[in-house]
Amino acid sequence: MHLGDRLSAYIDNELDPPARSAAERHLSDCPPCRDELEGVARVRLRTRALPLQEAPLALFAPSAEVVALPVRRRVLVAAAAVATLVVGIGLGVNGNEAVPLQLNPLVEQHVARASLDPGFNVIQVQAVVGR
Amino acid sequence: MASHEAVPTWEQVASDYGRVIYNFAYRLTGNRDDASDLAQDVLLRVRKGLAAYQPGSFEGWLWRITRNAFLDEIRKKKRRPTTELPDEDRSAIRTSPTPEDVLAETRLSDQMQAALLQLPYEFREAVVMCDVVGLTYQEIADAADVPVGTVRSRIHRGRLMLRDALEAR
């Protein structure tokens, strides 16, 4: 009897030690099982090598209302959250009077450009917010 | 990433799992808009569900929510999410690739994504949970509410179908 789905369990390290040893003994003299193992191992590696996709910035916006908004608006709301964060950091560093008010328009400009220009990569912003 | 003691906050879930939920959704649907909508739906359900969450298998709980959101979406749209061509994959972080490298890698990713989309849902889900999300067989069994043996069989048969689809090209 061939190993069947135990081959996938074997390469996923999902067999207990006795079953693992038994599978290895079987593999040592069963060419068809070795072929099948090689095939599923190749597919497994290719699936695991699929490039990780960047998630949209809006996913990480903490406001529940955000999910109901159209895409461009969602990006703006998320960016407003970033702006608030940046202003908050400014406050912490500089004290009460040194609020860097000019940051807000800067972020808005950035996001306005990001939302209009398909070649402009919003994902760069996400790297800051998502971590 | 599993948490067996404390209940995480929504912000922790979004930050720790947002990207992997999105990637799960992307590999199941093959397109960014559906993946984005689905991931948002999942995070909304997490927000509503966290209050009632009892510390235990967080991975099982989270991926069960993710799976249910996806199945609801299929029912709502009354369509199989297998017909659309995948978006072109953007390559991951890399150092000065040649254009030929980029093309070859994109082609391999596109072929794999197209093959994934041909799998019946249960098999695609099992393979993606195992090889994209990195869940154990037990976690997949918890999420899909099936025995571990069923998960093992689905993963293996799914991989064999992928192998055959890719070799037929």
Short mmCIF file of C-alpha atoms in Angstrom, two decimals:
data_model
loop_
_atom_site.label_atom_id
_atom_site.label_comp_id
_atom_site.label_asym_id
_atom_site.label_seq_id
_atom_site.Cartn_x
_atom_site.Cartn_y
_atom_site.Cartn_z
CA MET A 1 0.00 0.00 0.00
CA HIS A 2 1.29 3.43 -0.95
CA LEU A 3 1.64 6.38 1.41
CA GLY A 4 -0.94 8.65 -0.25
CA ASP A 5 -1.76 11.70 1.88
CA ARG A 6 0.84 10.68 4.44
CA LEU A 7 3.35 12.09 1.93
CA SER A 8 2.04 15.61 2.44
CA ALA A 9 1.87 15.06 6.19
CA TYR A 10 5.48 13.88 6.00
CA ILE A 11 6.84 17.01 4.31
CA ASP A 12 4.66 19.24 6.52
CA ASN A 13 6.16 17.55 9.59
CA GLU A 14 2.67 16.44 10.67
CA LEU A 15 3.50 12.77 11.31
CA ASP A 16 4.35 11.47 14.78
CA PRO A 17 7.82 9.87 15.09
CA PRO A 18 6.71 6.21 14.55
CA ALA A 19 4.64 7.13 11.48
CA ARG A 20 7.51 9.23 10.20
CA SER A 21 9.97 6.34 10.50
CA ALA A 22 7.50 3.99 8.82
CA ALA A 23 7.05 6.48 5.97
CA GLU A 24 10.80 6.76 5.53
CA ARG A 25 11.18 2.97 5.45
CA HIS A 26 8.46 2.75 2.82
CA LEU A 27 9.98 5.53 0.73
CA SER A 28 13.36 3.83 0.70
CA ASP A 29 12.01 1.09 -1.54
CA CYS A 30 8.98 2.50 -3.29
CA PRO A 31 9.88 4.55 -6.40
CA PRO A 32 6.24 5.57 -7.16
CA CYS A 33 5.88 7.10 -3.67
CA ARG A 34 9.23 8.87 -4.08
CA ASP A 35 8.00 10.35 -7.37
CA GLU A 36 4.77 11.48 -5.80
CA LEU A 37 6.65 12.97 -2.86
CA GLU A 38 8.87 14.90 -5.23
CA GLY A 39 5.82 16.24 -7.11
CA VAL A 40 3.95 17.48 -4.03
CA ALA A 41 7.15 18.88 -2.52
CA ARG A 42 7.75 20.92 -5.69
CA VAL A 43 4.20 22.29 -5.66
CA ARG A 44 4.44 23.04 -1.94
CA LEU A 45 7.61 25.06 -2.47
CA ARG A 46 6.08 26.98 -5.37
CA THR A 47 2.99 27.86 -3.35
CA ARG A 48 5.14 28.99 -0.45
CA ALA A 49 7.24 31.10 -2.83
CA LEU A 50 4.25 33.15 -4.01
CA PRO A 51 5.12 36.79 -3.32
CA LEU A 52 3.47 38.34 -0.29
CA GLN A 53 1.01 41.06 -1.33
CA GLU A 54 0.89 44.40 0.45
CA ALA A 55 -2.48 44.98 2.11
CA PRO A 56 -4.23 48.30 1.45
CA LEU A 57 -3.63 51.01 4.03
CA ALA A 58 -7.35 51.34 4.75
CA LEU A 59 -7.43 47.88 6.35
CA PHE A 60 -5.55 49.22 9.33
CA ALA A 61 -7.69 52.29 9.97
CA PRO A 62 -9.18 51.80 13.43
CA SER A 63 -12.52 53.50 12.75
CA ALA A 64 -15.44 51.14 12.04
CA GLU A 65 -17.13 53.71 9.77
CA VAL A 66 -14.16 53.59 7.46
CA VAL A 67 -15.18 50.26 5.98
CA ALA A 68 -18.33 51.72 4.46
CA LEU A 69 -16.52 54.45 2.56
CA PRO A 70 -15.44 54.34 -1.07
CA VAL A 71 -11.78 53.61 -1.67
CA ARG A 72 -10.41 57.11 -2.20
CA ARG A 73 -12.21 58.43 0.88
CA ARG A 74 -10.98 55.51 2.94
CA VAL A 75 -7.41 56.34 2.05
CA LEU A 76 -7.97 59.95 3.14
CA VAL A 77 -9.46 58.90 6.46
CA ALA A 78 -6.58 56.53 7.09
CA ALA A 79 -4.11 59.26 6.23
CA ALA A 80 -5.89 61.63 8.59
CA ALA A 81 -5.22 59.05 11.29
CA VAL A 82 -1.55 59.11 10.32
CA ALA A 83 -1.57 62.91 10.43
CA THR A 84 -3.08 62.81 13.91
CA LEU A 85 -0.42 60.36 14.98
CA VAL A 86 2.35 62.55 13.58
CA VAL A 87 0.93 65.63 15.30
CA GLY A 88 0.68 63.63 18.52
CA ILE A 89 4.33 62.67 18.29
CA GLY A 90 5.20 66.31 17.66
CA LEU A 91 3.35 67.27 20.83
CA GLY A 92 5.15 64.66 22.87
CA VAL A 93 8.54 65.85 21.74
CA ASN A 94 8.09 69.59 21.65
CA GLY A 95 5.59 70.39 24.39
CA ASN A 96 2.19 72.03 24.11
CA GLU A 97 2.97 75.12 22.07
CA ALA A 98 5.04 73.53 19.31
CA VAL A 99 2.31 71.78 17.31
CA PRO A 100 3.59 71.31 13.75
CA LEU A 101 0.36 72.35 12.05
CA GLN A 102 1.93 72.36 8.60
CA LEU A 103 2.15 68.54 8.63
CA ASN A 104 -1.54 68.03 8.05
CA PRO A 105 -1.64 69.73 4.62
CA LEU A 106 1.54 67.87 3.70
CA VAL A 107 -0.02 64.50 4.43
CA GLU A 108 -3.18 65.51 2.62
CA GLN A 109 -1.18 66.49 -0.42
CA HIS A 110 0.60 63.18 -0.33
CA VAL A 111 -2.65 61.25 -0.08
CA ALA A 112 -4.42 63.38 -2.67
CA ARG A 113 -1.62 62.52 -5.06
CA ALA A 114 -1.68 58.87 -4.04
CA SER A 115 -5.42 58.64 -4.63
CA LEU A 116 -5.30 60.28 -8.06
CA ASP A 117 -2.08 58.96 -9.55
CA PRO A 118 -2.10 55.19 -10.14
CA GLY A 119 1.67 55.19 -10.49
CA PHE A 120 2.16 56.67 -7.04
CA ASN A 121 2.67 53.95 -4.51
CA VAL A 122 0.43 54.20 -1.43
CA ILE A 123 1.99 51.04 -0.08
CA GLN A 124 5.05 52.99 1.05
CA VAL A 125 2.79 54.70 3.60
CA GLN A 126 1.36 51.39 4.78
CA ALA A 127 4.81 50.14 5.76
CA VAL A 128 4.91 52.93 8.37
CA VAL A 129 1.36 52.52 9.63
CA GLY A 130 1.07 48.74 9.65
CA ARG A 131 4.06 48.06 11.86
CA MET B 1 1.55 34.49 16.81
CA ALA B 2 -0.95 32.32 18.66
CA SER B 3 -2.33 33.77 21.86
CA HIS B 4 -3.65 31.33 24.42
CA GLU B 5 -3.85 33.65 27.44
CA ALA B 6 -4.99 37.20 26.80
CA VAL B 7 -7.69 38.49 24.48
CA PRO B 8 -5.92 40.69 21.93
CA THR B 9 -7.22 44.14 21.05
CA TRP B 10 -8.62 44.85 17.59
CA GLU B 11 -5.57 46.98 16.82
CA GLN B 12 -3.29 44.04 17.66
CA VAL B 13 -5.29 41.72 15.44
CA ALA B 14 -5.30 44.22 12.56
CA SER B 15 -1.60 44.83 12.91
CA ASP B 16 -0.54 41.19 13.44
CA TYR B 17 -2.96 39.50 11.06
CA GLY B 18 -4.27 42.15 8.62
CA ARG B 19 -1.65 41.43 6.03
CA VAL B 20 -1.89 37.65 6.24
CA ILE B 21 -5.72 37.77 6.10
CA TYR B 22 -5.41 39.93 3.00
CA ASN B 23 -2.95 37.48 1.44
CA PHE B 24 -5.22 34.55 2.25
CA ALA B 25 -8.11 36.39 0.57
CA TYR B 26 -5.95 37.39 -2.38
CA ARG B 27 -4.82 33.83 -3.07
CA LEU B 28 -8.39 32.52 -2.76
CA THR B 29 -9.94 35.16 -5.02
CA GLY B 30 -7.06 36.10 -7.30
CA ASN B 31 -7.89 39.79 -7.29
CA ARG B 32 -7.13 42.76 -5.09
CA ASP B 33 -10.56 44.35 -4.85
CA ASP B 34 -12.28 41.18 -3.63
CA ALA B 35 -9.38 40.46 -1.28
CA SER B 36 -9.58 43.95 0.16
CA ASP B 37 -13.35 43.80 0.67
CA LEU B 38 -13.07 40.39 2.27
CA ALA B 39 -10.24 41.37 4.61
CA GLN B 40 -12.21 44.44 5.71
CA ASP B 41 -15.26 42.30 6.36
CA VAL B 42 -13.15 39.90 8.44
CA LEU B 43 -11.66 42.70 10.54
CA LEU B 44 -15.14 44.15 11.09
CA ARG B 45 -16.37 40.74 12.28
CA VAL B 46 -13.32 40.47 14.53
CA ARG B 47 -14.16 43.86 16.05
CA LYS B 48 -17.72 42.72 16.78
CA GLY B 49 -16.66 39.26 17.93
CA LEU B 50 -13.74 40.08 20.22
CA ALA B 51 -16.02 41.06 23.12
CA ALA B 52 -17.45 37.52 23.18
CA TYR B 53 -14.15 35.75 22.42
CA GLN B 54 -13.06 33.27 25.09
CA PRO B 55 -9.28 32.79 25.27
CA GLY B 56 -8.43 29.52 23.59
CA SER B 57 -7.32 28.71 20.07
CA PHE B 58 -7.12 32.22 18.67
CA GLU B 59 -5.90 30.99 15.28
CA GLY B 60 -8.85 28.61 14.99
CA TRP B 61 -11.27 31.39 15.98
CA LEU B 62 -9.79 33.96 13.60
CA TRP B 63 -9.57 31.67 10.61
CA ARG B 64 -13.08 30.34 11.20
CA ILE B 65 -14.30 33.94 11.00
CA THR B 66 -12.23 34.48 7.87
CA ARG B 67 -13.58 31.35 6.24
CA ASN B 68 -17.19 32.18 7.13
CA ALA B 69 -16.78 35.70 5.75
CA PHE B 70 -15.48 34.25 2.52
CA LEU B 71 -18.26 31.66 2.21
CA ASP B 72 -20.90 34.35 2.95
CA GLU B 73 -19.37 36.50 0.25
CA ILE B 74 -19.62 33.63 -2.25
CA ARG B 75 -23.26 33.06 -1.34
CA LYS B 76 -24.02 36.77 -1.55
CA LYS B 77 -22.49 37.19 -4.96
CA LYS B 78 -23.80 33.80 -6.10
CA ARG B 79 -20.79 33.20 -8.20
CA ARG B 80 -17.79 30.99 -8.09
CA PRO B 81 -14.66 33.01 -7.35
CA THR B 82 -12.67 30.98 -9.79
CA THR B 83 -13.16 32.71 -13.11
CA GLU B 84 -11.18 35.90 -12.85
CA LEU B 85 -7.64 36.09 -14.04
CA PRO B 86 -5.18 36.90 -11.29
CA ASP B 87 -3.70 40.35 -11.03
CA GLU B 88 -0.11 40.51 -12.02
CA ASP B 89 1.95 39.73 -8.96
CA ARG B 90 4.27 42.40 -7.80
CA SER B 91 7.52 40.86 -6.78
CA ALA B 92 8.57 40.83 -3.15
CA ILE B 93 11.51 42.77 -1.80
CA ARG B 94 14.50 41.99 -3.97
CA THR B 95 17.86 43.37 -4.92
CA SER B 96 18.39 44.70 -8.45
CA PRO B 97 16.58 42.00 -10.44
CA THR B 98 17.05 41.81 -14.16
CA PRO B 99 13.91 42.35 -16.26
CA GLU B 100 14.18 38.69 -17.31
CA ASP B 101 14.13 37.59 -13.65
CA VAL B 102 11.06 39.69 -12.98
CA LEU B 103 9.25 38.32 -16.01
CA ALA B 104 10.11 34.72 -15.19
CA GLU B 105 9.05 35.08 -11.58
CA THR B 106 5.82 36.84 -12.49
CA ARG B 107 5.01 34.12 -14.98
CA LEU B 108 5.59 31.40 -12.37
CA SER B 109 3.41 33.22 -9.83
CA ASP B 110 0.66 33.78 -12.38
CA GLN B 111 0.67 30.12 -13.37
CA MET B 112 0.48 29.03 -9.75
CA GLN B 113 -2.31 31.51 -8.98
CA ALA B 114 -4.28 30.38 -12.03
CA ALA B 115 -3.85 26.75 -10.98
CA LEU B 116 -5.00 27.57 -7.43
CA LEU B 117 -8.16 29.21 -8.78
CA GLN B 118 -9.02 26.03 -10.65
CA LEU B 119 -9.12 23.97 -7.44
CA PRO B 120 -12.50 23.22 -5.85
CA TYR B 121 -12.99 25.51 -2.85
CA GLU B 122 -12.22 23.01 -0.05
CA PHE B 123 -8.91 22.03 -1.59
CA ARG B 124 -7.86 25.58 -2.42
CA GLU B 125 -8.70 26.69 1.11
CA ALA B 126 -6.72 23.86 2.71
CA VAL B 127 -3.66 24.44 0.53
CA VAL B 128 -3.72 28.22 1.03
CA MET B 129 -4.19 27.92 4.80
CA CYS B 130 -1.25 25.50 4.94
CA ASP B 131 1.19 26.99 2.45
CA VAL B 132 0.32 30.71 2.34
CA VAL B 133 -0.90 31.34 5.90
CA GLY B 134 1.29 28.67 7.51
CA LEU B 135 -1.35 27.07 9.75
CA THR B 136 -0.91 23.57 11.21
CA TYR B 137 -3.28 20.79 10.17
CA GLN B 138 -5.02 21.06 13.55
CA GLU B 139 -5.55 24.81 13.15
CA ILE B 140 -6.98 24.27 9.67
CA ALA B 141 -9.26 21.54 11.06
CA ASP B 142 -10.48 23.96 13.77
CA ALA B 143 -11.11 26.70 11.22
CA ALA B 144 -12.91 24.50 8.70
CA ASP B 145 -14.64 22.40 11.36
CA VAL B 146 -13.54 19.07 9.88
CA PRO B 147 -11.34 16.24 11.22
CA VAL B 148 -7.56 16.52 10.85
CA GLY B 149 -7.60 13.49 8.54
CA THR B 150 -9.86 15.40 6.16
CA VAL B 151 -7.46 18.34 6.17
CA ARG B 152 -4.54 16.03 5.40
CA SER B 153 -6.43 14.48 2.51
CA ARG B 154 -7.52 17.86 1.10
CA ILE B 155 -4.02 19.30 1.24
CA HIS B 156 -2.51 16.28 -0.46
CA ARG B 157 -5.17 16.00 -3.16
CA GLY B 158 -5.03 19.76 -3.68
CA ARG B 159 -1.28 19.57 -4.24
CA LEU B 160 -1.66 16.67 -6.66
CA MET B 161 -4.23 18.68 -8.64
CA LEU B 162 -1.87 21.65 -8.70
CA ARG B 163 0.98 19.45 -9.84
CA ASP B 164 -1.12 18.03 -12.68
CA ALA B 165 -2.41 21.47 -13.70
CA LEU B 166 1.08 22.96 -13.77
CA GLU B 167 2.59 20.03 -15.63
CA ALA B 168 -0.16 20.14 -18.23
CA ARG B 169 0.92 23.65 -19.31
#
